[in-house]
Structure formats: C-alpha cells, structure tokens
PDB file of C-alpha atoms in Angstrom:
ATOM      1  CA  MET A 149      -3.977  32.162  16.013  1.00 54.00           C
ATOM      2  CA  LYS A 150      -1.544  33.514  13.368  1.00 72.00           C
ATOM      3  CA  GLU A 151      -4.499  35.548  11.598  1.00 91.00           C
ATOM      4  CA  ILE A 152      -5.112  37.874  14.867  1.00 95.00           C
ATOM      5  CA  LYS A 153      -3.010  40.091  17.091  1.00 95.00           C
ATOM      6  CA  GLN A 154      -4.840  40.394  20.225  1.00 97.00           C
ATOM      7  CA  ILE A 155      -5.177  43.658  22.120  1.00 98.00           C
ATOM      8  CA  TYR A 156      -6.796  43.067  25.173  1.00 98.00           C
ATOM      9  CA  TYR A 157      -8.933  40.696  26.900  1.00 97.00           C
ATOM     10  CA  ASN A 158     -10.545  39.818  30.310  1.00 97.00           C
ATOM     11  CA  ASP A 159     -13.153  37.014  31.458  1.00 96.00           C
ATOM     12  CA  SER A 160     -16.167  38.102  29.249  1.00 95.00           C
ATOM     13  CA  GLY A 161     -14.536  39.017  26.068  1.00 97.00           C
ATOM     14  CA  THR A 162     -11.721  40.014  23.936  1.00 98.00           C
ATOM     15  CA  SER A 163     -10.500  42.161  21.418  1.00 98.00           C
ATOM     16  CA  PHE A 164      -7.847  42.260  18.345  1.00 98.00           C
ATOM     17  CA  TYR A 165      -6.980  43.362  14.947  1.00 97.00           C
ATOM     18  CA  TRP A 166      -7.179  41.130  12.364  1.00 96.00           C
ATOM     19  CA  ARG A 167      -4.402  40.059   9.835  1.00 95.00           C
ATOM     20  CA  LYS A 168      -4.932  39.935   6.102  1.00 91.00           C
ATOM     21  CA  GLU A 169      -1.907  38.761   3.884  1.00 89.00           C
ATOM     22  CA  ASN A 170       0.669  39.030   7.032  1.00 86.00           C
ATOM     23  CA  GLU A 171      -0.235  42.527   7.685  1.00 92.00           C
ATOM     24  CA  ILE A 172      -2.197  43.583  10.624  1.00 93.00           C
ATOM     25  CA  VAL A 173      -5.408  45.570   9.619  1.00 94.00           C
ATOM     26  CA  ILE A 174      -5.443  48.368  12.384  1.00 93.00           C
ATOM     27  CA  ASP A 175      -8.350  50.293  11.272  1.00 95.00           C
ATOM     28  CA  LYS A 176     -10.658  48.150  12.648  1.00 97.00           C
ATOM     29  CA  ILE A 177     -10.888  46.195  15.847  1.00 98.00           C
ATOM     30  CA  GLN A 178     -12.755  43.254  16.469  1.00 98.00           C
ATOM     31  CA  LEU A 179     -14.452  43.231  20.033  1.00 97.00           C
ATOM     32  CA  ILE A 180     -15.956  40.183  21.103  1.00 97.00           C
ATOM     33  CA  PHE A 181     -18.091  40.570  24.207  1.00 96.00           C
ATOM     34  CA  ARG A 182     -19.943  37.109  25.353  1.00 91.00           C
ATOM     35  CA  GLU A 183     -21.129  35.744  22.215  1.00 92.00           C
ATOM     36  CA  THR A 184     -21.377  39.097  20.352  1.00 94.00           C
ATOM     37  CA  GLY A 185     -18.817  40.442  17.724  1.00 96.00           C
ATOM     38  CA  PHE A 186     -18.415  43.992  17.014  1.00 97.00           C
ATOM     39  CA  TYR A 187     -16.258  45.158  14.067  1.00 97.00           C
ATOM     40  CA  PHE A 188     -15.456  48.705  15.205  1.00 97.00           C
ATOM     41  CA  ASN A 189     -13.090  51.575  14.140  1.00 97.00           C
ATOM     42  CA  LYS A 190     -11.401  53.547  16.933  1.00 97.00           C
ATOM     43  CA  GLN A 191     -13.984  56.407  16.811  1.00 97.00           C
ATOM     44  CA  GLU A 192     -16.958  53.821  17.052  1.00 97.00           C
ATOM     45  CA  LEU A 193     -15.000  52.288  19.797  1.00 98.00           C
ATOM     46  CA  GLU A 194     -15.348  55.728  21.557  1.00 98.00           C
ATOM     47  CA  LEU A 195     -18.596  55.890  20.992  1.00 98.00           C
ATOM     48  CA  PHE A 196     -19.488  52.707  22.783  1.00 98.00           C
ATOM     49  CA  LYS A 197     -17.327  53.789  25.717  1.00 98.00           C
ATOM     50  CA  ASN A 198     -19.572  56.824  25.798  1.00 98.00           C
ATOM     51  CA  CYS A 199     -22.746  54.676  25.724  1.00 97.00           C
ATOM     52  CA  ILE A 200     -21.183  52.354  28.296  1.00 97.00           C
ATOM     53  CA  GLU A 201     -20.842  55.728  30.506  1.00 96.00           C
ATOM     54  CA  GLU A 202     -24.576  56.755  29.887  1.00 95.00           C
ATOM     55  CA  SER A 203     -25.952  53.409  30.843  1.00 93.00           C
ATOM     56  CA  PHE A 204     -23.974  53.655  34.383  1.00 88.00           C
ATOM     57  CA  LEU A 205     -25.443  56.832  35.189  1.00 89.00           C
ATOM     58  CA  LEU A 206     -29.228  55.570  33.834  1.00 85.00           C
ATOM     59  CA  ASN A 207     -28.921  52.350  35.822  1.00 80.00           C
ATOM     60  CA  ASN A 208     -27.078  53.128  38.940  1.00 73.00           C
ATOM     61  CA  SER A 209     -29.802  52.210  41.306  1.00 67.00           C
ATOM     62  CA  CYS A 210     -28.235  48.829  42.823  1.00 60.00           C
ATOM     63  CA  GLU A 211     -26.040  50.636  45.589  1.00 65.00           C
ATOM     64  CA  ASP A 212     -29.326  49.800  48.106  1.00 67.00           C
ATOM     65  CA  CYS A 213     -30.445  46.612  46.525  1.00 67.00           C
ATOM     66  CA  LYS A 214     -29.938  43.359  48.022  1.00 65.00           C
ATOM     67  CA  LEU A 215     -29.631  41.336  44.563  1.00 64.00           C
ATOM     68  CA  LYS A 216     -26.623  44.013  44.228  1.00 60.00           C
ATOM     69  CA  ASN A 217     -25.510  43.927  40.370  1.00 59.00           C
ATOM     70  CA  HIS A 218     -26.722  40.206  39.976  1.00 63.00           C
ATOM     71  CA  CYS A 219     -30.370  41.225  39.142  1.00 67.00           C
ATOM     72  CA  THR A 220     -32.341  42.384  36.048  1.00 69.00           C
ATOM     73  CA  LYS A 221     -30.878  43.299  32.764  1.00 81.00           C
ATOM     74  CA  PHE A 222     -31.193  46.528  30.931  1.00 86.00           C
ATOM     75  CA  LEU A 223     -30.264  47.901  27.635  1.00 91.00           C
ATOM     76  CA  LEU A 224     -26.642  49.340  26.817  1.00 94.00           C
ATOM     77  CA  LYS A 225     -26.751  51.230  23.681  1.00 96.00           C
ATOM     78  CA  THR A 226     -23.929  50.542  20.872  1.00 96.00           C
ATOM     79  CA  PRO A 227     -22.882  52.669  18.228  1.00 95.00           C
ATOM     80  CA  CYS A 228     -24.754  50.557  15.854  1.00 94.00           C
ATOM     81  CA  SER A 229     -28.605  52.032  16.387  1.00 93.00           C
ATOM     82  CA  GLN A 230     -30.116  49.106  15.243  1.00 95.00           C
ATOM     83  CA  ILE A 231     -28.364  46.594  18.229  1.00 94.00           C
ATOM     84  CA  ASP A 232     -28.656  47.221  21.878  1.00 95.00           C
ATOM     85  CA  LEU A 233     -27.198  44.602  24.402  1.00 94.00           C
ATOM     86  CA  ALA A 234     -29.074  43.249  27.602  1.00 92.00           C
ATOM     87  CA  VAL A 235     -26.638  43.508  30.193  1.00 93.00           C
ATOM     88  CA  SER A 236     -26.503  42.963  34.318  1.00 89.00           C
ATOM     89  CA  MET A 237     -24.565  45.745  35.882  1.00 88.00           C
ATOM     90  CA  GLU A 238     -21.985  43.163  36.363  1.00 89.00           C
ATOM     91  CA  GLU A 239     -21.768  42.641  32.714  1.00 93.00           C
ATOM     92  CA  LEU A 240     -21.638  46.277  32.226  1.00 94.00           C
ATOM     93  CA  ASN A 241     -18.331  46.475  34.377  1.00 94.00           C
ATOM     94  CA  ALA A 242     -16.807  43.659  32.308  1.00 96.00           C
ATOM     95  CA  VAL A 243     -17.731  45.716  28.885  1.00 97.00           C
ATOM     96  CA  LYS A 244     -16.453  48.590  30.150  1.00 97.00           C
ATOM     97  CA  ASP A 245     -12.931  47.051  31.420  1.00 98.00           C
ATOM     98  CA  LEU A 246     -12.962  45.892  28.017  1.00 98.00           C
ATOM     99  CA  VAL A 247     -13.471  48.634  25.897  1.00 98.00           C
ATOM    100  CA  GLU A 248     -11.436  50.956  28.592  1.00 98.00           C
ATOM    101  CA  GLY A 249      -8.462  48.245  28.560  1.00 98.00           C
ATOM    102  CA  THR A 250      -8.774  48.064  24.602  1.00 98.00           C
ATOM    103  CA  LEU A 251      -8.394  51.677  24.030  1.00 98.00           C
ATOM    104  CA  PHE A 252      -5.650  52.227  26.540  1.00 98.00           C
ATOM    105  CA  LYS A 253      -3.342  49.717  24.541  1.00 97.00           C
ATOM    106  CA  ILE A 254      -4.620  51.130  21.384  1.00 96.00           C
ATOM    107  CA  ASN A 255      -3.673  54.676  22.567  1.00 95.00           C
ATOM    108  CA  LEU A 256      -0.371  53.499  24.525  1.00 95.00           C
ATOM    109  CA  ASP A 257       1.097  51.340  21.070  1.00 92.00           C
ATOM    110  CA  ASP A 258      -0.040  54.833  18.888  1.00 91.00           C
ATOM    111  CA  TYR A 259       2.389  56.417  21.495  1.00 92.00           C
ATOM    112  CA  LEU A 260       5.058  54.281  21.691  1.00 91.00           C
ATOM    113  CA  TYR A 261       5.102  53.494  18.032  1.00 87.00           C
ATOM    114  CA  GLY A 262       4.146  56.575  16.841  1.00 83.00           C
ATOM    115  CA  VAL A 263       4.962  60.218  18.669  1.00 79.00           C
ATOM    116  CA  GLY A 264       6.891  58.527  21.245  1.00 71.00           C
ATOM    117  CA  MET A 265       9.541  57.131  19.199  1.00 73.00           C
ATOM    118  CA  ASN A 266      13.165  58.995  18.980  1.00 64.00           C
TER     119      ASN A 266
END
C-alpha cells in the first residue's frame, strides 16, 4: 500500500493521505467509514466532528432502552449537504472515534513536525 499513508483506523474504518508521485498529499484526508469514502480537508473533517457531536445530543435516548445502542438507525449529517448516513448509536460511536482519532493524529503530527521542532 505504497500509494497511501495511513493516519488512523478502527474496526469501522480508516483514514489516510494519498500519495502522488511519491509525495504525500496532506491537504485532503481520505476517510473510509463502513463502505463509504469521504475526501475531506481538515476544516471539513472538523465540521464532520461537529455533526457527530450534534447527533449525539439529538439522539441520546438509549440510556433507558432495552436494546441499548443496537436498534433503529437515525440520520447523521455530514459536511456534504447532499449526504446523510444512516447509523446506529454503536456506529455513531465508531465514526466518532475514527474522526477524533484522525484529527488527534493530524494535530499531533502538525505539532511534532511543525511548531514543536527545534
């Protein structure tokens, strides 16, 4: 897999940068969740994180439910206004981890190889 540089992954998906002519293209992040791929810049990935947080607030009714996070799906908005994802609470947790882990790793690398370098 020399044509990509992986950023982060979990059981539900992965994120990576594409390589073009042996150079890593860092202005866009490929995020694969289940069978859906998104090609976001960092700002759009931050917007997606906000959509996920909003979805948690709107759909946080599983606490007293017997099916607890495994039942019906609801729509998760994305930064692409034409695309919503049908997800369960379990899947919402997975995509949240994927997006937050990706942003953490990007911010860490930005610091280590940017501002934090002596």
